[in-house]
Amino acid sequence: MNPYLYNPAYAGVEGHSVFYGLYQQQWSGINGAPTTMHGSFHAPLPGGIGIGFSGYNIEQGGLLSTTAGKASVSYLLTLDLKHNIRFGLSVGGGSQMLDYGDIDDPFDPAFANIADNSAFGLADFGLTYHAGHFNFGFSIPNLISYDKFMDNDSSNPIRIKPLDNLMLQTYFRGHLSDNIAIEPHLVYRYNNYGTSQLEGTLLLHLFHVIWVSGTYREDMNIVGTAGVKLKGRFGLGYSYETGNLNIMNDLGPSHEIHLGIHLGKRKPHAKHTSSFINSKRPEKEEKEEEVDTVVIEKIDTVIIERTDTIALDKPWQLDDTRGEVLKTTENGDEQKAIVVQHTSQDGTIEEAITWVPADESWEMIGDQTKEIRTNPEGNTEIGVQYVKTNKEGQSDSLVIWEPTMSKEAIDSIIDKATTKPEIEEQPIEKVIPEVEEIIPEVEEVVKGNHLLELPEGVYL
């Protein structure tokens, strides 16, 4: 129910501020068996940061009480539209207290060791990888080495190092329909000085109101869980664990009660969210959220504040039926068109167009149901969330607001933007220059007396 419980990288993953509580009664067939109370809070902050706080108390028959707490910070690194990595780190501390009134031999060396180590530090590290609905996690539960006494041998403690305990976890959430989601989980706990354990869980969300799951652990433990969720904000569940089937009659089953509460509305700056309490498709969750005031960045870096937004009835999707549409601006820059389309319940097709630099990669985040508003001119605008990646490989997430139009109006805009201006052809008129007639001069030759003279006559 709460992955932050075992991996600090999940701090802020819900997209909401969220509180989780847990109460566990182990081995109910034994008097004085351990009971655990655990509470945690985590929330997303702007810039991909997540924070978390958790604390627990373990009572062992009123004899030994362990109390501890820690604070966590996580960071979300977006690789591209579908691939993300989270890192998380927790630090804290705790203490153990003995009730010497219930100890038969207060000088028992085992109790002396506990008293000498009453205060301890806590630190853990986690990393998760997300590819769409697939999730993989790795965590180191103890970054601080400590001494552990095995088999009541108080004279030869074993030094437990960080890599002596590791945890691997993977799960996938698939939506069979808008109302049914299925989650297979696989967890492996490595223990260098104890028993490593593999467990598998199959979880089913029904109408996002009821969930049921079954878990099998490698040491023959079987766990059944069922619970209810209300309006995607509140969850309550119960778990029944048989314990090892070979000794179940001696120990008795274990019981757990789980509680989860979303505090406030979904944070608009939260990216790549995954919530157990609200297991709907991400676009369905966004549709039902009412965000009163959100600061949105437009492509020209103008910041616009939107208020009183309302949710659309159906998702908007990319329309690539026109193929690649390019235009050249007056400055000689090449731009490409991104067109999103929506069919309303009455069958009307609405579209919106955004022009972006042609050398950048722009991807719409999912088939979204975004929000609409009315601008000061009285026109309807839609806000669509994109991840843009420039030619240097830097990515950023932003929301672009554009007016909604008919398909015909968008076609007209594209035609005007992509059609080169026609140059009117003028008829070619042949001009023949006037040539002035040149009349050669003539000279009359008169017969002379010389032997070589021409005969008498007219010559040119």
CSV table of C-alpha atoms in Angstrom, one decimal:
chain,number,residue,atom,x,y,z
A,1,MET,CA,0.0,0.0,0.0
A,2,ASN,CA,2.8,2.4,0.8
A,3,PRO,CA,6.1,1.8,-1.1
A,4,TYR,CA,7.8,4.6,0.7
A,5,LEU,CA,7.8,2.2,3.7
A,6,TYR,CA,10.7,0.3,2.2
A,7,ASN,CA,12.3,2.7,-0.3
A,8,PRO,CA,12.9,6.4,0.2
A,9,ALA,CA,12.9,7.1,-3.5
A,10,TYR,CA,9.1,6.8,-3.4
A,11,ALA,CA,8.8,10.0,-1.3
A,12,GLY,CA,6.4,12.3,-3.2
A,13,VAL,CA,5.3,9.6,-5.8
A,14,GLU,CA,1.6,9.9,-4.9
A,15,GLY,CA,1.3,13.4,-6.4
A,16,HIS,CA,-0.4,14.4,-3.2
A,17,SER,CA,0.6,15.1,0.3
A,18,VAL,CA,-0.3,11.8,1.9
A,19,PHE,CA,-0.3,10.1,5.3
A,20,TYR,CA,0.0,6.4,5.9
A,21,GLY,CA,-0.5,4.5,9.1
A,22,LEU,CA,0.0,0.8,10.0
A,23,TYR,CA,-0.7,-1.3,13.1
A,24,GLN,CA,0.7,-4.8,13.2
A,25,GLN,CA,0.2,-7.6,15.7
A,26,GLN,CA,2.6,-10.5,15.2
A,27,TRP,CA,2.1,-14.1,16.3
A,28,SER,CA,-1.2,-13.5,18.0
A,29,GLY,CA,-1.0,-16.9,19.6
A,30,ILE,CA,1.9,-15.8,21.9
A,31,ASN,CA,1.6,-13.6,24.9
A,32,GLY,CA,3.9,-10.6,24.6
A,33,ALA,CA,4.5,-11.0,20.9
A,34,PRO,CA,5.8,-7.8,19.1
A,35,THR,CA,3.3,-5.1,18.1
A,36,THR,CA,4.3,-2.3,15.7
A,37,MET,CA,2.9,1.1,15.0
A,38,HIS,CA,4.2,3.0,12.0
A,39,GLY,CA,3.3,6.4,10.6
A,40,SER,CA,4.6,8.2,7.6
A,41,PHE,CA,4.1,11.4,5.6
A,42,HIS,CA,5.5,12.4,2.2
A,43,ALA,CA,4.7,15.0,-0.5
A,44,PRO,CA,6.1,16.2,-3.8
A,45,LEU,CA,7.7,19.6,-4.1
A,46,PRO,CA,8.4,21.7,-7.3
A,47,GLY,CA,11.5,20.8,-9.3
A,48,GLY,CA,11.1,17.0,-9.0
A,49,ILE,CA,11.9,17.0,-5.3
A,50,GLY,CA,10.0,14.9,-2.8
A,51,ILE,CA,10.2,14.9,1.0
A,52,GLY,CA,9.1,12.4,3.6
A,53,PHE,CA,9.0,11.7,7.3
A,54,SER,CA,8.4,8.4,9.1
A,55,GLY,CA,8.4,7.0,12.6
A,56,TYR,CA,7.7,3.7,14.3
A,57,ASN,CA,7.4,2.1,17.7
A,58,ILE,CA,7.9,-1.6,18.4
A,59,GLU,CA,6.8,-3.1,21.7
A,60,GLN,CA,8.0,-6.6,22.6
A,61,GLY,CA,5.8,-7.8,25.5
A,62,GLY,CA,6.3,-4.7,27.5
A,63,LEU,CA,9.9,-5.7,28.1
A,64,LEU,CA,11.7,-3.9,25.2
A,65,SER,CA,10.5,-0.8,23.4
A,66,THR,CA,12.2,0.5,20.2
A,67,THR,CA,11.3,3.9,18.9
A,68,ALA,CA,12.8,5.5,15.8
A,69,GLY,CA,12.2,8.2,13.1
A,70,LYS,CA,13.8,9.4,9.9
A,71,ALA,CA,13.5,12.2,7.3
A,72,SER,CA,13.8,11.5,3.6
A,73,VAL,CA,14.4,13.5,0.4
A,74,SER,CA,14.0,12.2,-3.2
A,75,TYR,CA,14.6,13.5,-6.7
A,76,LEU,CA,12.9,12.6,-9.9
A,77,LEU,CA,15.0,12.5,-13.1
A,78,THR,CA,13.0,12.5,-16.3
A,79,LEU,CA,14.9,10.7,-19.1
A,80,ASP,CA,12.1,11.1,-21.7
A,81,LEU,CA,8.3,10.9,-21.9
A,82,LYS,CA,8.1,7.3,-20.6
A,83,HIS,CA,11.3,6.7,-18.7
A,84,ASN,CA,12.1,8.2,-15.2
A,85,ILE,CA,14.5,7.5,-12.4
A,86,ARG,CA,14.0,8.4,-8.7
A,87,PHE,CA,16.7,8.6,-6.1
A,88,GLY,CA,16.0,8.7,-2.3
A,89,LEU,CA,17.9,9.0,0.9
A,90,SER,CA,16.8,8.9,4.5
A,91,VAL,CA,18.6,9.7,7.8
A,92,GLY,CA,17.4,9.5,11.3
A,93,GLY,CA,17.9,7.7,14.6
A,94,GLY,CA,16.2,5.8,17.4
A,95,SER,CA,16.6,4.2,20.8
A,96,GLN,CA,15.8,1.1,22.7
A,97,MET,CA,14.5,1.0,26.2
A,98,LEU,CA,14.3,-1.9,28.7
A,99,ASP,CA,11.7,-2.2,31.4
A,100,TYR,CA,13.9,-3.7,34.1
A,101,GLY,CA,10.9,-4.3,36.3
A,102,ASP,CA,9.9,-7.3,34.1
A,103,ILE,CA,13.4,-8.8,33.9
A,104,ASP,CA,14.2,-11.7,36.1
A,105,ASP,CA,18.0,-11.3,35.8
A,106,PRO,CA,18.9,-7.6,35.1
A,107,PHE,CA,22.6,-8.7,34.9
A,108,ASP,CA,22.0,-10.9,31.9
A,109,PRO,CA,24.7,-10.0,29.4
A,110,ALA,CA,22.2,-9.9,26.5
A,111,PHE,CA,20.3,-7.1,28.2
A,112,ALA,CA,23.5,-5.3,29.1
A,113,ASN,CA,24.3,-5.2,25.4
A,114,ILE,CA,21.0,-3.7,24.6
A,115,ALA,CA,21.5,-1.1,27.3
A,116,ASP,CA,24.9,-0.2,26.0
A,117,ASN,CA,23.4,0.2,22.5
A,118,SER,CA,20.2,2.1,23.4
A,119,ALA,CA,20.7,4.8,20.9
A,120,PHE,CA,21.3,4.1,17.2
A,121,GLY,CA,21.5,5.9,13.8
A,122,LEU,CA,19.4,5.2,10.8
A,123,ALA,CA,20.1,5.8,7.1
A,124,ASP,CA,18.8,4.1,3.9
A,125,PHE,CA,19.1,4.7,0.2
A,126,GLY,CA,16.8,3.8,-2.7
A,127,LEU,CA,16.6,4.0,-6.4
A,128,THR,CA,13.7,3.3,-8.7
A,129,TYR,CA,13.3,3.1,-12.5
A,130,HIS,CA,9.9,3.7,-14.2
A,131,ALA,CA,9.0,2.8,-17.8
A,132,GLY,CA,5.4,3.6,-18.3
A,133,HIS,CA,3.4,1.3,-15.9
A,134,PHE,CA,6.5,-0.8,-15.1
A,135,ASN,CA,8.4,-0.1,-11.9
A,136,PHE,CA,11.7,-1.5,-10.5
A,137,GLY,CA,13.2,-0.6,-7.2
A,138,PHE,CA,16.5,-1.2,-5.4
A,139,SER,CA,17.1,-0.2,-1.8
A,140,ILE,CA,19.8,-0.5,0.9
A,141,PRO,CA,17.8,-0.6,4.2
A,142,ASN,CA,20.9,0.0,6.4
A,143,LEU,CA,23.7,2.4,5.4
A,144,ILE,CA,25.2,2.4,8.9
A,145,SER,CA,27.1,-0.6,10.0
A,146,TYR,CA,26.1,-2.1,13.4
A,147,ASP,CA,26.8,-5.1,15.6
A,148,LYS,CA,24.3,-7.9,15.9
A,149,PHE,CA,24.3,-10.7,18.4
A,150,MET,CA,23.4,-14.1,17.0
A,151,ASP,CA,21.9,-17.0,18.9
A,152,ASN,CA,22.1,-15.3,22.2
A,153,ASP,CA,25.9,-15.2,21.9
A,154,SER,CA,26.6,-11.8,23.6
A,155,SER,CA,30.4,-12.2,23.4
A,156,ASN,CA,30.8,-12.5,19.6
A,157,PRO,CA,28.7,-9.9,17.8
A,158,ILE,CA,28.6,-9.9,14.0
A,159,ARG,CA,29.3,-6.6,12.2
A,160,ILE,CA,26.4,-6.0,9.8
A,161,LYS,CA,27.5,-3.9,6.8
A,162,PRO,CA,25.3,-1.9,4.3
A,163,LEU,CA,25.5,-4.5,1.6
A,164,ASP,CA,24.6,-7.4,3.9
A,165,ASN,CA,20.9,-6.4,3.6
A,166,LEU,CA,19.4,-5.5,0.2
A,167,MET,CA,16.0,-5.3,-1.3
A,168,LEU,CA,14.8,-5.6,-4.9
A,169,GLN,CA,11.2,-4.9,-5.9
A,170,THR,CA,9.3,-4.7,-9.2
A,171,TYR,CA,5.6,-4.4,-10.1
A,172,PHE,CA,3.4,-3.5,-13.0
A,173,ARG,CA,0.0,-1.8,-13.0
A,174,GLY,CA,-2.2,-2.7,-15.9
A,175,HIS,CA,-5.7,-1.4,-16.5
A,176,LEU,CA,-8.0,-4.0,-17.9
A,177,SER,CA,-10.6,-1.3,-18.2
A,178,ASP,CA,-11.4,2.1,-16.6
A,179,ASN,CA,-12.7,0.3,-13.6
A,180,ILE,CA,-10.4,-2.6,-13.1
A,181,ALA,CA,-6.6,-2.6,-12.6
A,182,ILE,CA,-4.3,-5.5,-11.8
A,183,GLU,CA,-0.9,-5.4,-10.2
A,184,PRO,CA,1.6,-8.2,-10.0
A,185,HIS,CA,4.4,-7.6,-7.4
A,186,LEU,CA,7.7,-9.4,-6.9
A,187,VAL,CA,10.0,-8.7,-3.9
A,188,TYR,CA,13.4,-10.2,-3.0
A,189,ARG,CA,15.0,-9.5,0.3
A,190,TYR,CA,18.7,-10.5,0.5
A,191,ASN,CA,20.2,-11.2,4.0
A,192,ASN,CA,23.8,-12.2,4.2
A,193,TYR,CA,23.6,-13.5,7.8
A,194,GLY,CA,20.0,-14.6,7.8
A,195,THR,CA,17.4,-16.1,5.5
A,196,SER,CA,16.9,-14.4,2.1
A,197,GLN,CA,13.3,-14.3,1.0
A,198,LEU,CA,11.3,-14.1,-2.2
A,199,GLU,CA,7.7,-13.1,-2.2
A,200,GLY,CA,5.1,-12.6,-4.9
A,201,THR,CA,1.8,-10.7,-4.7
A,202,LEU,CA,-1.2,-10.3,-7.0
A,203,LEU,CA,-3.3,-7.2,-6.3
A,204,LEU,CA,-6.6,-6.4,-7.9
A,205,HIS,CA,-8.4,-3.0,-7.8
A,206,LEU,CA,-12.1,-3.3,-8.4
A,207,PHE,CA,-13.9,-0.1,-9.5
A,208,HIS,CA,-11.2,1.7,-7.6
A,209,VAL,CA,-13.2,1.2,-4.5
A,210,ILE,CA,-12.3,-2.3,-3.4
A,211,TRP,CA,-8.9,-4.0,-3.5
A,212,VAL,CA,-7.9,-7.6,-2.7
A,213,SER,CA,-4.5,-9.3,-2.8
A,214,GLY,CA,-2.8,-12.5,-2.1
A,215,THR,CA,0.9,-12.9,-1.2
A,216,TYR,CA,3.1,-16.0,-0.9
A,217,ARG,CA,6.5,-15.8,0.8
A,218,GLU,CA,9.3,-18.3,0.3
A,219,ASP,CA,9.1,-19.6,3.9
A,220,MET,CA,5.6,-20.8,3.4
A,221,ASN,CA,3.9,-17.6,4.6
A,222,ILE,CA,0.6,-16.7,3.0
A,223,VAL,CA,-0.9,-13.3,3.3
A,224,GLY,CA,-4.4,-12.2,2.3
A,225,THR,CA,-5.4,-8.5,2.2
A,226,ALA,CA,-8.6,-6.7,1.5
A,227,GLY,CA,-9.7,-3.0,1.7
A,228,VAL,CA,-11.8,-0.2,0.6
A,229,LYS,CA,-11.1,3.2,-1.0
A,230,LEU,CA,-13.3,6.3,-1.0
A,231,LYS,CA,-13.2,8.9,-3.7
A,232,GLY,CA,-9.6,8.2,-4.4
A,233,ARG,CA,-8.6,10.0,-1.2
A,234,PHE,CA,-9.0,7.5,1.6
A,235,GLY,CA,-8.0,3.9,2.0
A,236,LEU,CA,-8.5,1.3,4.7
A,237,GLY,CA,-7.3,-2.3,4.6
A,238,TYR,CA,-6.7,-5.4,6.7
A,239,SER,CA,-4.1,-8.1,6.2
A,240,TYR,CA,-4.1,-11.7,7.6
A,241,GLU,CA,-0.8,-13.6,7.6
A,242,THR,CA,-0.6,-17.3,8.4
A,243,GLY,CA,3.0,-17.3,9.2
A,244,ASN,CA,5.1,-20.4,8.5
A,245,LEU,CA,2.5,-23.1,7.9
A,246,ASN,CA,4.7,-25.7,9.7
A,247,ILE,CA,4.5,-23.8,13.0
A,248,MET,CA,1.4,-21.7,12.6
A,249,ASN,CA,-0.5,-23.6,15.3
A,250,ASP,CA,2.3,-22.6,17.8
A,251,LEU,CA,2.7,-19.0,16.9
A,252,GLY,CA,-0.8,-18.0,15.6
A,253,PRO,CA,-1.5,-15.7,12.7
A,254,SER,CA,-0.4,-12.0,12.4
A,255,HIS,CA,-2.8,-9.1,11.7
A,256,GLU,CA,-2.3,-5.7,10.1
A,257,ILE,CA,-4.5,-2.7,9.7
A,258,HIS,CA,-3.5,-0.1,7.0
A,259,LEU,CA,-4.7,3.4,6.6
A,260,GLY,CA,-4.0,6.0,3.9
A,261,ILE,CA,-5.2,9.5,3.4
A,262,HIS,CA,-4.6,12.0,0.6
A,263,LEU,CA,-4.2,15.5,2.2
A,264,GLY,CA,-5.5,18.3,-0.1
A,265,LYS,CA,-5.6,18.3,-3.8
A,266,ARG,CA,-3.2,16.8,-6.3
A,267,LYS,CA,0.0,19.0,-6.7
A,268,PRO,CA,0.1,20.4,-10.3
A,269,HIS,CA,3.9,20.3,-10.3
A,270,ALA,CA,4.0,16.6,-9.5
A,271,LYS,CA,5.4,14.5,-12.4
A,272,HIS,CA,5.2,10.8,-13.0
A,273,THR,CA,2.8,10.0,-10.2
A,274,SER,CA,1.6,6.6,-9.0
A,275,SER,CA,-0.9,6.2,-6.2
A,276,PHE,CA,-2.3,3.2,-4.5
A,277,ILE,CA,-5.2,5.1,-3.0
A,278,ASN,CA,-6.2,6.6,-6.4
A,279,SER,CA,-5.5,3.7,-8.8
A,280,LYS,CA,-7.3,5.2,-11.8
A,281,ARG,CA,-5.6,5.9,-15.0
A,282,PRO,CA,-3.5,9.1,-14.7
A,283,GLU,CA,-5.7,11.0,-17.2
A,284,LYS,CA,-8.9,10.0,-15.3
A,285,GLU,CA,-7.4,11.3,-12.1
A,286,GLU,CA,-6.5,14.7,-13.8
A,287,LYS,CA,-10.0,14.9,-15.2
A,288,GLU,CA,-11.6,14.8,-11.8
A,289,GLU,CA,-9.2,17.2,-10.1
A,290,GLU,CA,-10.2,20.8,-9.7
A,291,VAL,CA,-7.2,23.1,-9.6
A,292,ASP,CA,-8.1,26.6,-8.4
A,293,THR,CA,-4.9,28.4,-9.2
A,294,VAL,CA,-1.9,27.1,-11.2
A,295,VAL,CA,1.0,29.0,-12.7
A,296,ILE,CA,1.6,27.8,-16.3
A,297,GLU,CA,4.5,28.5,-18.6
A,298,LYS,CA,3.9,29.3,-22.2
A,299,ILE,CA,6.5,28.7,-24.9
A,300,ASP,CA,7.4,32.3,-25.2
A,301,THR,CA,8.3,32.2,-21.4
A,302,VAL,CA,5.3,34.3,-20.5
A,303,ILE,CA,3.8,33.2,-17.2
A,304,ILE,CA,0.0,33.0,-17.2
A,305,GLU,CA,-2.1,32.4,-14.1
A,306,ARG,CA,-5.3,30.5,-14.7
A,307,THR,CA,-8.2,30.3,-12.3
A,308,ASP,CA,-11.6,28.7,-12.2
A,309,THR,CA,-10.7,25.9,-14.6
A,310,ILE,CA,-13.1,23.1,-15.4
A,311,ALA,CA,-12.4,19.6,-16.6
A,312,LEU,CA,-13.1,18.4,-20.1
A,313,ASP,CA,-15.4,15.5,-20.6
A,314,LYS,CA,-13.0,13.4,-22.8
A,315,PRO,CA,-9.3,13.2,-23.4
A,316,TRP,CA,-7.5,15.3,-26.1
A,317,GLN,CA,-5.2,13.4,-28.4
A,318,LEU,CA,-2.5,14.2,-30.9
A,319,ASP,CA,-3.9,14.4,-34.5
A,320,ASP,CA,-1.2,13.2,-36.9
A,321,THR,CA,-3.5,12.6,-39.9
A,322,ARG,CA,-2.0,15.7,-41.7
A,323,GLY,CA,1.5,14.3,-41.5
A,324,GLU,CA,4.4,16.7,-40.8
A,325,VAL,CA,3.4,20.3,-41.3
A,326,LEU,CA,6.3,22.9,-41.5
A,327,LYS,CA,6.4,26.6,-42.1
A,328,THR,CA,9.1,29.2,-42.3
A,329,THR,CA,8.7,32.4,-40.2
A,330,GLU,CA,9.6,35.9,-41.4
A,331,ASN,CA,12.9,35.6,-39.6
A,332,GLY,CA,13.7,32.4,-41.5
A,333,ASP,CA,13.2,30.0,-38.6
A,334,GLU,CA,11.5,26.7,-39.4
A,335,GLN,CA,8.6,25.7,-37.2
A,336,LYS,CA,6.4,22.6,-37.1
A,337,ALA,CA,2.7,22.3,-36.1
A,338,ILE,CA,1.4,20.2,-33.3
A,339,VAL,CA,-2.4,19.6,-33.5
A,340,VAL,CA,-4.5,18.1,-30.7
A,341,GLN,CA,-8.0,16.9,-31.3
A,342,HIS,CA,-11.1,16.3,-29.2
A,343,THR,CA,-14.5,14.9,-30.0
A,344,SER,CA,-17.2,16.2,-27.7
A,345,GLN,CA,-20.2,14.1,-26.6
A,346,ASP,CA,-22.4,15.7,-29.3
A,347,GLY,CA,-19.9,14.6,-32.0
A,348,THR,CA,-18.3,18.0,-32.6
A,349,ILE,CA,-14.6,17.9,-33.4
A,350,GLU,CA,-12.5,20.6,-31.8
A,351,GLU,CA,-8.9,21.1,-32.4
A,352,ALA,CA,-6.0,23.3,-31.2
A,353,ILE,CA,-2.7,24.1,-33.0
A,354,THR,CA,0.7,25.0,-31.6
A,355,TRP,CA,3.7,26.0,-33.6
A,356,VAL,CA,7.1,24.9,-32.1
A,357,PRO,CA,10.7,25.0,-33.3
A,358,ALA,CA,11.3,22.3,-35.9
A,359,ASP,CA,14.6,21.2,-34.4
A,360,GLU,CA,13.0,20.4,-31.0
A,361,SER,CA,11.2,17.2,-29.9
A,362,TRP,CA,7.8,17.9,-28.4
A,363,GLU,CA,5.8,15.0,-27.0
A,364,MET,CA,2.3,15.2,-25.4
A,365,ILE,CA,2.2,13.6,-22.0
A,366,GLY,CA,-0.4,10.8,-22.4
A,367,ASP,CA,-3.9,11.0,-23.9
A,368,GLN,CA,-4.8,13.7,-21.5
A,369,THR,CA,-8.0,15.1,-20.3
A,370,LYS,CA,-6.7,18.6,-19.7
A,371,GLU,CA,-8.6,21.8,-18.7
A,372,ILE,CA,-10.2,24.7,-20.5
A,373,ARG,CA,-10.6,28.3,-19.7
A,374,THR,CA,-12.1,31.4,-21.2
A,375,ASN,CA,-9.6,34.1,-22.0
A,376,PRO,CA,-10.3,37.9,-21.7
A,377,GLU,CA,-11.5,38.0,-25.3
A,378,GLY,CA,-14.2,35.5,-24.6
A,379,ASN,CA,-12.5,32.6,-26.5
A,380,THR,CA,-12.2,29.1,-25.2
A,381,GLU,CA,-8.6,27.9,-24.6
A,382,ILE,CA,-7.2,24.4,-23.8
A,383,GLY,CA,-4.1,23.7,-21.8
A,384,VAL,CA,-2.0,20.7,-22.9
A,385,GLN,CA,1.1,19.4,-21.1
A,386,TYR,CA,4.2,18.6,-23.2
A,387,VAL,CA,7.8,17.4,-22.6
A,388,LYS,CA,10.1,19.3,-25.0
A,389,THR,CA,13.7,18.3,-25.7
A,390,ASN,CA,16.0,20.8,-27.4
A,391,LYS,CA,18.8,20.0,-29.8
A,392,GLU,CA,21.2,20.0,-26.8
A,393,GLY,CA,19.2,17.1,-25.2
A,394,GLN,CA,17.8,19.2,-22.4
A,395,SER,CA,14.2,18.4,-21.5
A,396,ASP,CA,11.5,20.5,-19.8
A,397,SER,CA,7.8,20.0,-19.0
A,398,LEU,CA,5.3,22.8,-19.7
A,399,VAL,CA,1.7,23.5,-20.4
A,400,ILE,CA,0.7,25.4,-23.6
A,401,TRP,CA,-2.6,27.2,-23.8
A,402,GLU,CA,-4.1,27.6,-27.3
A,403,PRO,CA,-7.6,28.6,-28.5
A,404,THR,CA,-9.9,25.8,-29.6
A,405,MET,CA,-11.2,25.8,-33.2
A,406,SER,CA,-13.1,23.8,-35.7
A,407,LYS,CA,-11.2,21.3,-37.9
A,408,GLU,CA,-11.9,23.5,-40.9
A,409,ALA,CA,-10.4,26.6,-39.2
A,410,ILE,CA,-7.2,24.7,-38.4
A,411,ASP,CA,-7.0,23.5,-42.0
A,412,SER,CA,-7.3,27.1,-43.1
A,413,ILE,CA,-4.5,28.2,-40.7
A,414,ILE,CA,-2.2,25.5,-42.0
A,415,ASP,CA,-2.9,26.3,-45.6
A,416,LYS,CA,-2.1,30.0,-45.1
A,417,ALA,CA,1.0,29.2,-43.1
A,418,THR,CA,2.5,26.6,-45.5
A,419,THR,CA,1.4,28.1,-48.9
A,420,LYS,CA,4.1,30.2,-50.5
A,421,PRO,CA,2.9,33.6,-51.9
A,422,GLU,CA,2.1,33.4,-55.6
A,423,ILE,CA,3.8,35.9,-58.0
A,424,GLU,CA,1.4,37.2,-60.6
A,425,GLU,CA,2.7,36.3,-64.1
A,426,GLN,CA,2.7,39.3,-66.5
A,427,PRO,CA,2.3,38.6,-70.2
A,428,ILE,CA,5.6,39.0,-72.1
A,429,GLU,CA,5.3,41.6,-74.8
A,430,LYS,CA,7.8,41.3,-77.6
A,431,VAL,CA,9.3,44.7,-78.4
A,432,ILE,CA,11.0,45.0,-81.8
A,433,PRO,CA,13.2,48.1,-81.9
A,434,GLU,CA,12.7,50.4,-84.8
A,435,VAL,CA,15.6,50.3,-87.1
A,436,GLU,CA,16.4,53.5,-89.0
A,437,GLU,CA,16.9,52.9,-92.6
A,438,ILE,CA,20.4,53.8,-93.6
A,439,ILE,CA,20.7,55.1,-97.1
A,440,PRO,CA,24.2,54.7,-98.3
A,441,GLU,CA,25.9,57.8,-99.7
A,442,VAL,CA,26.8,57.6,-103.4
A,443,GLU,CA,29.6,59.3,-105.2
A,444,GLU,CA,29.7,60.0,-108.9
A,445,VAL,CA,33.0,59.2,-110.6
A,446,VAL,CA,34.0,61.2,-113.6
A,447,LYS,CA,36.2,59.6,-116.2
A,448,GLY,CA,39.7,61.0,-116.1
A,449,ASN,CA,42.8,60.6,-118.2
A,450,HIS,CA,44.8,58.3,-115.9
A,451,LEU,CA,45.4,54.8,-117.0
A,452,LEU,CA,44.3,53.2,-113.6
A,453,GLU,CA,41.1,55.2,-113.1
A,454,LEU,CA,37.7,53.5,-112.9
A,455,PRO,CA,35.4,53.8,-115.7
A,456,GLU,CA,32.9,56.6,-115.6
A,457,GLY,CA,29.8,55.9,-113.6
A,458,VAL,CA,28.1,55.9,-110.1
A,459,TYR,CA,29.6,53.8,-107.2
A,460,LEU,CA,28.5,53.2,-103.6
